[in-house]
Every structure is written in structure tokens, then in C-alpha cells.
Short mmCIF file of C-alpha atoms and ligand atoms in Angstrom, two decimals:
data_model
loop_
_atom_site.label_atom_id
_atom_site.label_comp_id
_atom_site.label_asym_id
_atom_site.label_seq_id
_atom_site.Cartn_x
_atom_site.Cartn_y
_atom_site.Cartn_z
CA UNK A 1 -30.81 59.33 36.58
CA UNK A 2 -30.56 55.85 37.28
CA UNK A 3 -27.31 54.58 37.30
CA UNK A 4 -25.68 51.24 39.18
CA UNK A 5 -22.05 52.38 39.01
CA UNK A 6 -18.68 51.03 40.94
CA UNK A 7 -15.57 52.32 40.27
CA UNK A 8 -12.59 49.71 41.24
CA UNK A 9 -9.36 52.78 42.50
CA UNK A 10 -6.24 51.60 42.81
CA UNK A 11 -4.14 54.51 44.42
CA UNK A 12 -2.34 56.72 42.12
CA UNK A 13 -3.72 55.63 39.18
CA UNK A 14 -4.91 56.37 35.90
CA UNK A 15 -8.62 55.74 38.16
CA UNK A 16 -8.49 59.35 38.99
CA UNK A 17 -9.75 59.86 35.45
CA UNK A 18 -12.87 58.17 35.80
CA UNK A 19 -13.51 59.73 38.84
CA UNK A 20 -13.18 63.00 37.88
CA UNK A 21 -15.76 62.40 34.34
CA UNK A 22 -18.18 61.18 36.84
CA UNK A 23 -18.08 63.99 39.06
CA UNK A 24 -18.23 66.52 35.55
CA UNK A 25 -21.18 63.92 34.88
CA UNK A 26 -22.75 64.13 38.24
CA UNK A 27 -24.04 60.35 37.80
CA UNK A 28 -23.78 58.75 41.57
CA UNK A 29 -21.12 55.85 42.11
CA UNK A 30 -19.88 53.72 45.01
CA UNK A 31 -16.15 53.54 45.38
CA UNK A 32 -14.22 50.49 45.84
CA UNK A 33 -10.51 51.78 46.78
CA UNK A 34 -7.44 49.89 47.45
CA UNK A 35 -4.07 50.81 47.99
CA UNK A 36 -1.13 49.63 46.50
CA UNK A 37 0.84 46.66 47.70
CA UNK A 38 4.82 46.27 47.11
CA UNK A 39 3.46 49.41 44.17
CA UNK A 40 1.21 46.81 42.78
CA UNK A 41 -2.57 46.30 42.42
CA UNK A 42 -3.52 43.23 45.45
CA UNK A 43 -4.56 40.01 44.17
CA UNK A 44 -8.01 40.01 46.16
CA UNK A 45 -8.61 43.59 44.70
CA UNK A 46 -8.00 42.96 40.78
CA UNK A 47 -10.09 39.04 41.51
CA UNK A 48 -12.74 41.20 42.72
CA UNK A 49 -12.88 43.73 39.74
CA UNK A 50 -13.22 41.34 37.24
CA UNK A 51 -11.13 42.77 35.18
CA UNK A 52 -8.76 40.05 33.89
CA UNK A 53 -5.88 42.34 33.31
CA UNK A 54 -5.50 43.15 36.77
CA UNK A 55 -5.06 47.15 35.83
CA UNK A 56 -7.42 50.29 36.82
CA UNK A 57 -9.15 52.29 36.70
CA UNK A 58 -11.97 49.41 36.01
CA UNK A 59 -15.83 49.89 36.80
CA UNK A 60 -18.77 47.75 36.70
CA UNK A 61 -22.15 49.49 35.42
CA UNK A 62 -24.71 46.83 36.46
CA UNK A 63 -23.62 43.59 35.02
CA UNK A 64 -21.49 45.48 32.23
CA UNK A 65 -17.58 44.81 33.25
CA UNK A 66 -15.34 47.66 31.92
CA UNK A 67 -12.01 48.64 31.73
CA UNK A 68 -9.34 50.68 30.18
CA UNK A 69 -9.60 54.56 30.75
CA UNK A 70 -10.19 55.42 27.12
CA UNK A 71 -13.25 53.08 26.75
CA UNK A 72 -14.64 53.49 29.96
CA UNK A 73 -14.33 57.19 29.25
CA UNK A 74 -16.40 56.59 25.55
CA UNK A 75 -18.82 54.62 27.22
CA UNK A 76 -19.85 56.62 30.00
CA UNK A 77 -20.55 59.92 28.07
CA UNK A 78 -22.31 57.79 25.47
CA UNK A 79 -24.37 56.46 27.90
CA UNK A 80 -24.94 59.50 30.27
CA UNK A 81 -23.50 62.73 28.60
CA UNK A 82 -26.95 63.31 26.64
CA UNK A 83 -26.38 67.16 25.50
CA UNK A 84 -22.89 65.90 24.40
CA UNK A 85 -21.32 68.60 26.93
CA UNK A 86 -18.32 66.74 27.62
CA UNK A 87 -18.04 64.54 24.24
CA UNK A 88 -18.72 66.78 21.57
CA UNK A 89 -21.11 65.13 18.80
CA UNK A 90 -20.28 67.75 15.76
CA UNK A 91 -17.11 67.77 14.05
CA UNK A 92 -14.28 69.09 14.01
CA UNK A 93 -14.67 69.29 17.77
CA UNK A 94 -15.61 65.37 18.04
CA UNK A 95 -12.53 64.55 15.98
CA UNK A 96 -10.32 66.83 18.43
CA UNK A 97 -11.88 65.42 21.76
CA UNK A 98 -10.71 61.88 20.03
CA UNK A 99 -6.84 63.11 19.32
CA UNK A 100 -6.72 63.49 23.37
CA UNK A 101 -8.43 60.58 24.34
CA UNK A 102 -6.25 58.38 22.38
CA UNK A 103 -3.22 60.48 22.86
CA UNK A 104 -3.18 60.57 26.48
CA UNK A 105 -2.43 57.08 26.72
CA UNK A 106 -0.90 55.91 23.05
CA UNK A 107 1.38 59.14 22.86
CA UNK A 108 1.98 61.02 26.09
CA UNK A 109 2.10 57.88 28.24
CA UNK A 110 3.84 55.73 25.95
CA UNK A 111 6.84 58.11 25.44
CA UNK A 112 6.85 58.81 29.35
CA UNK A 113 6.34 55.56 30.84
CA UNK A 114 9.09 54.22 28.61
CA UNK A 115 11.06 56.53 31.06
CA UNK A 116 9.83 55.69 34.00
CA UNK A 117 9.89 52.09 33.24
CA UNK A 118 14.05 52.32 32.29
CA UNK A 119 14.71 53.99 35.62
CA UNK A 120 12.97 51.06 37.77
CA UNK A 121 14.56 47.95 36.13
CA UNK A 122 17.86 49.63 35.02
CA UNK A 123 19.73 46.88 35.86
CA UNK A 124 22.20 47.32 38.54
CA UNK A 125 25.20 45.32 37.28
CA UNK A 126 24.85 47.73 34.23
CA UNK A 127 24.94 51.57 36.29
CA UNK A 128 28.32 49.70 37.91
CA UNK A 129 30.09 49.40 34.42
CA UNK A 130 28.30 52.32 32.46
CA UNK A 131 27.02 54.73 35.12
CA UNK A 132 25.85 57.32 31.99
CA UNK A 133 24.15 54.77 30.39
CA UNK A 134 20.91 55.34 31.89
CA UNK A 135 21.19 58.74 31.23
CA UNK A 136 21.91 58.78 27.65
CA UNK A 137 18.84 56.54 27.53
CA UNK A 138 16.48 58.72 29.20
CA UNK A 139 18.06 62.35 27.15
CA UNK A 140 17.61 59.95 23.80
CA UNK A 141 13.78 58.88 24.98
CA UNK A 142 12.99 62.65 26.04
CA UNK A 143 13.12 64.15 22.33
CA UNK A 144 9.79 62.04 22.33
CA UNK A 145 8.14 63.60 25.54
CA UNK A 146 9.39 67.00 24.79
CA UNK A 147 7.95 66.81 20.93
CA UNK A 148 4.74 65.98 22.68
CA UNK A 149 4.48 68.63 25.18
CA UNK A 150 5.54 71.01 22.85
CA UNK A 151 2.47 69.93 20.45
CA UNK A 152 0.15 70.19 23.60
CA UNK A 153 1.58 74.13 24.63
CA UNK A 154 1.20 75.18 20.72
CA UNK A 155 -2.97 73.50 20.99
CA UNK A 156 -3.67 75.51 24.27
CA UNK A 157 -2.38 78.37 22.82
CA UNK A 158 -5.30 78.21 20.27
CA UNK A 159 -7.93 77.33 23.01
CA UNK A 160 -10.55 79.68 23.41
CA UNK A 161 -10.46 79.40 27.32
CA UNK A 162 -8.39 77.82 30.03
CA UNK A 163 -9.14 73.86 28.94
CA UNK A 164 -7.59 72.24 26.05
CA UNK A 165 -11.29 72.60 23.69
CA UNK A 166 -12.15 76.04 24.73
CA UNK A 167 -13.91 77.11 28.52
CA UNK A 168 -15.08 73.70 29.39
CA UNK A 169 -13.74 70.55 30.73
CA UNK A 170 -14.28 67.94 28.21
CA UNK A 171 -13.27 64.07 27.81
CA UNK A 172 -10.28 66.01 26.58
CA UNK A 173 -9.33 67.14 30.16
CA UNK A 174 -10.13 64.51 32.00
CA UNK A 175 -7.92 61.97 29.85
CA UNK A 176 -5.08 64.45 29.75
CA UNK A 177 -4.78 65.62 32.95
CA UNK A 178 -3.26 62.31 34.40
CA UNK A 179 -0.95 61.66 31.70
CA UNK A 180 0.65 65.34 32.31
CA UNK A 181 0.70 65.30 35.67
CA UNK A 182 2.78 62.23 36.16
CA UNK A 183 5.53 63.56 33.34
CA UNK A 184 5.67 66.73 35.41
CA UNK A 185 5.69 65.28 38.82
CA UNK A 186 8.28 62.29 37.84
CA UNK A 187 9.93 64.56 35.60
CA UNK A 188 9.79 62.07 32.66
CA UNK A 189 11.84 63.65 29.79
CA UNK A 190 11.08 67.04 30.35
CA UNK A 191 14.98 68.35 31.35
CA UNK A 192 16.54 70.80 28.98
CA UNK A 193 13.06 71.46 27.21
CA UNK A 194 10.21 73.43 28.03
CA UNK A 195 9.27 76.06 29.07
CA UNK A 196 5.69 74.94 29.02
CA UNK A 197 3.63 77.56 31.30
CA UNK A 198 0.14 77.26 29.27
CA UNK A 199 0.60 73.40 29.86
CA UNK A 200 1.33 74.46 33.65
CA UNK A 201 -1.45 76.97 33.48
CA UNK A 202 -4.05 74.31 32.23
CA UNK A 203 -2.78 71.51 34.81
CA UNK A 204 -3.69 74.08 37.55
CA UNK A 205 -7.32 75.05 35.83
CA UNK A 206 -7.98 71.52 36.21
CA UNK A 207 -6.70 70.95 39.64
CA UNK A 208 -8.41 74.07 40.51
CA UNK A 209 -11.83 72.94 39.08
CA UNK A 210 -14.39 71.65 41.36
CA UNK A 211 -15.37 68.25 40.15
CA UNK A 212 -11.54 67.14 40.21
CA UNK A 213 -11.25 68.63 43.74
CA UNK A 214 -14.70 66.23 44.30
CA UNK A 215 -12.67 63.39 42.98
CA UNK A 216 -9.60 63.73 44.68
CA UNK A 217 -11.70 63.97 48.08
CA UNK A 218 -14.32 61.06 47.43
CA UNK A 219 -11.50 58.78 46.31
CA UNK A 220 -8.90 59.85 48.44
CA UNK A 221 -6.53 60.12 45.18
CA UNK A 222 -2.53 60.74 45.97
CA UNK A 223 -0.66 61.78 42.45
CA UNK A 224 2.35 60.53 44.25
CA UNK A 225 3.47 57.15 45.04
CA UNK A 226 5.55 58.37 48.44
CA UNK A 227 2.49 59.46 49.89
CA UNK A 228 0.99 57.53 52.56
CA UNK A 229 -2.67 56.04 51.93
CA UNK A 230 -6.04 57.83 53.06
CA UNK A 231 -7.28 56.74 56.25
CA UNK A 232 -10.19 55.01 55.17
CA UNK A 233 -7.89 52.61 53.61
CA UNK A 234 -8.78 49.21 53.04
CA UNK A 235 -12.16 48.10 51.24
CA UNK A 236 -13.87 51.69 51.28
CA UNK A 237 -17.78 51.72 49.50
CA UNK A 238 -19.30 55.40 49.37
CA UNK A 239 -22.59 56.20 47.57
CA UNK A 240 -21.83 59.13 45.85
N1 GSH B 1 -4.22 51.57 29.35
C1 GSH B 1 -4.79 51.31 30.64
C2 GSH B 1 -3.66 51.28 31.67
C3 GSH B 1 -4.12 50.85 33.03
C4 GSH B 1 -2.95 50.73 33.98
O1 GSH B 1 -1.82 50.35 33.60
N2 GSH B 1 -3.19 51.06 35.25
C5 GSH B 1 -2.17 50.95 36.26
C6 GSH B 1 -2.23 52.15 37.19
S1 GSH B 1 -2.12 53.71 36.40
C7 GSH B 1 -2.41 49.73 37.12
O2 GSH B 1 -3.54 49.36 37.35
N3 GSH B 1 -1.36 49.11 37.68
C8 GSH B 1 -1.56 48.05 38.60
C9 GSH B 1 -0.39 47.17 38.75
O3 GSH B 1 0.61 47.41 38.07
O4 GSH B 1 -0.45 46.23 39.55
C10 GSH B 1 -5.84 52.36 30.98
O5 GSH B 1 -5.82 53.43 30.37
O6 GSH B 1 -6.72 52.11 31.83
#
């Protein structure tokens, strides 16, 4: 397969996606990682993207600029999943790999992030006169998180195998896993609801699969922000 494919990967990122469907789609890529600055994406990095946004996971496929997980998902199994293996063309499964793709970001994330987002620019004056406000913020904004997980545990419970459309990893998976991961690692809404273990069982399926393990070793991909950068930090091109 010919294929002229760089993946921009900002550490612990939403990049590990795109990593991970290009492993499952076993089309070659070079790597461009860089590590976060001050928790940010660097200037130099996000000019040399392209992407005007400044946010990743981004890729270039020849001169084709691309960005946004979702669409760079869509476009890369239209363009090289050609028996449809991990973006189902009949309905209803087509239709269900969709609800995933979009809800990874426009539910899961947006309920979550809204969390993690209160906690870093609380503002301090504010925990000095109210110390519970932050609190009652993030039990109010939970009811969200916890609705959605609880939707996700009640959909693996009607998978056929251990991945959320049946024995395979799909688009599904690969959108998903991210999103999940960072509730359950940042713990964003999830006190005082739960228990969740098919959701835990299907995180560790996916960790445990081998193209995600691939990922996570081309890229050098840390889930958390404490730890410290792979060595071959710094502008880091593989041919995959
Ligand atoms: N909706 C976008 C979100 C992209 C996004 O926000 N990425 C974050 C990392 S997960 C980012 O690049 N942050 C860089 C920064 O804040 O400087 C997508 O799905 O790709």
C-alpha cells in the first residue's frame, strides 16, 4: 500500500487515537512527536503541523492537511480500510460505529473535560471564601459523566465479545478508548457512581491488544501528564 503519512503527537493526547487506527490499519507512518511545554502544545510544533488550531492529534497524508480525531479517523478508514473491517459499511452496525465516534468527543469528553477544566482555573480567591464550591460544582457536573458511563456499561453488556461492536476493534474502540481512560485516570465525575467493571474490562482488552501496545511503543504515548517524556524526546521521525 502506498501511503505518505505523518502523524503530528503531542504527548498525552487525544494523538494516541490515530496511532492506534493506524497500527489496526497496518498503513506505515513517520512520527513527528513533541512534548508538552508549560502542558501546552510548542509554538514551533503546532507552526509546523499546519494545523491552524494548534491542537492534535493532526496528520498530513501527502499534501492533504488533517485534523480533528473524528475526521481524521473517517478519513483514514475511507481511504485505507477497504473490507470495511474497522468502519463497518452495512447498517445498523455503520450507524453504531458513528454513535462512538461522535460520542467520544461531543458526549464523554464534553461532560468530563468540563471537570477537568473547573478544577484548573477554579479561581483561587473563590476556594478562600467558598472552599465547597468547587465541589458542589464537580458532584452537580458528574450526574452527566456518570449517565454516560452508565449508557456505555449497559452497550458492552450487549456486545458479542470483549470490544464495544462485538470481537473486533473497530473505529468504535479506538475513539473511545481515550475519552475513558482520561475520566478514569483523572477521576472526572465518576465518585459515588459506578461500579463499571465491563467498562474496566473493555479498557483493559484494549490496552491489552497488540496494535495499541504498537502505538504506545512507536509513539512513546504517556496517559498521564506527571509522567516524564520518552527519551527520544524532541523532534522524533520513525518510518513505521
Ligand atoms: N476535538 C479535537 C480536540 C483536540 C485537542 O484538544 N487536543 C489537545 C490534546 S488532547 C491539544 O492538542 N492540546 C494542545 C494545547 O492545549 O496546547 C480532536 O478530537 O482532535
Amino acid at each position: 500500500m502506498t501511503a505518505n503519512i505523518t502523524l503530528y503527537f503531542l504527548q498525552t493526547s487525544r494523538a494516541i487515537r490515530t496511532a492506534w487506527l493506524l497500527e489496526e490499519l497496518g498503513v506505515p507512518y513517520n512520527i513527528e512527536f513533541s512534548s508538552r511545554v508549560n502542558m501546552k502544545a510548542p509554538p514551533e510544533f503546532i507552526e509546523r503541523s499546519g494545523n491552524p488550531l494548534g491542537r492534535f492529534p493532526s496528520i498530513k497524508d501527502g499534501d492533504l492537511c488533517l485534523y480533528e480525531s473524528g475526521a481524521i479517523a473517517e478519513y483514514l478508514c475511507e481511504k485505507y480500510d477497504t473490507t470495511h473491517r474497522l468502519y463497518p459499511a452495512q447498517q445498523p452496525l455503520r450507524s453504531r460505529a458513528q454513535i462512538w465516534l461522535h460520542a467520544a468527543e461531543a458526549t464523554f469528553l464534553l461532560h468530563s473535560m468540563a471537570i477537568f477544566y473547573a478544577r484548573g482555573n477554579f479561581p483561587p480567591a473563590l476556594k478562600e471564601t467558598n472552599p465547597d464550591a468547587l465541589a458542589q460544582m464537580v458532584k452537580g457536573m458528574s450526574v452527566n459523566v456518570q449517565r454516560d458511563l452508565d449508557w456505555l456499561e449497559a452497550e458492552l453488556a450487549k456486545s458479542s465479545g470483549p470490544f464495544i461492536l462485538g470481537a473486533q476493534v473497530t473505529i468504535a474502540d479506538t475513539m473511545m478508548e481515550f475519552s475513558i481512560d482520561m475520566i478514569m485516570l483523572y477521576r472526572l465525575g465518576i465518585d459515588g457512581g459506578g461500579p463499571w467493571p465491563r467498562i474496566e474490562a473493555w479498557l483493559q482488552a484494549c490496552h491489552a491488544s497488540d496494535t495499541y501496545k504498537r502505538a504506545v511503543e512507536k509513539t512513546g504515548y504517556s496517559p498521564s501528564f506527571s509522567t516524564p517524556a520518552p527519551p527520544s524526546d524532541g523532534k522524533h521521525a520513525s518510518m513505521l
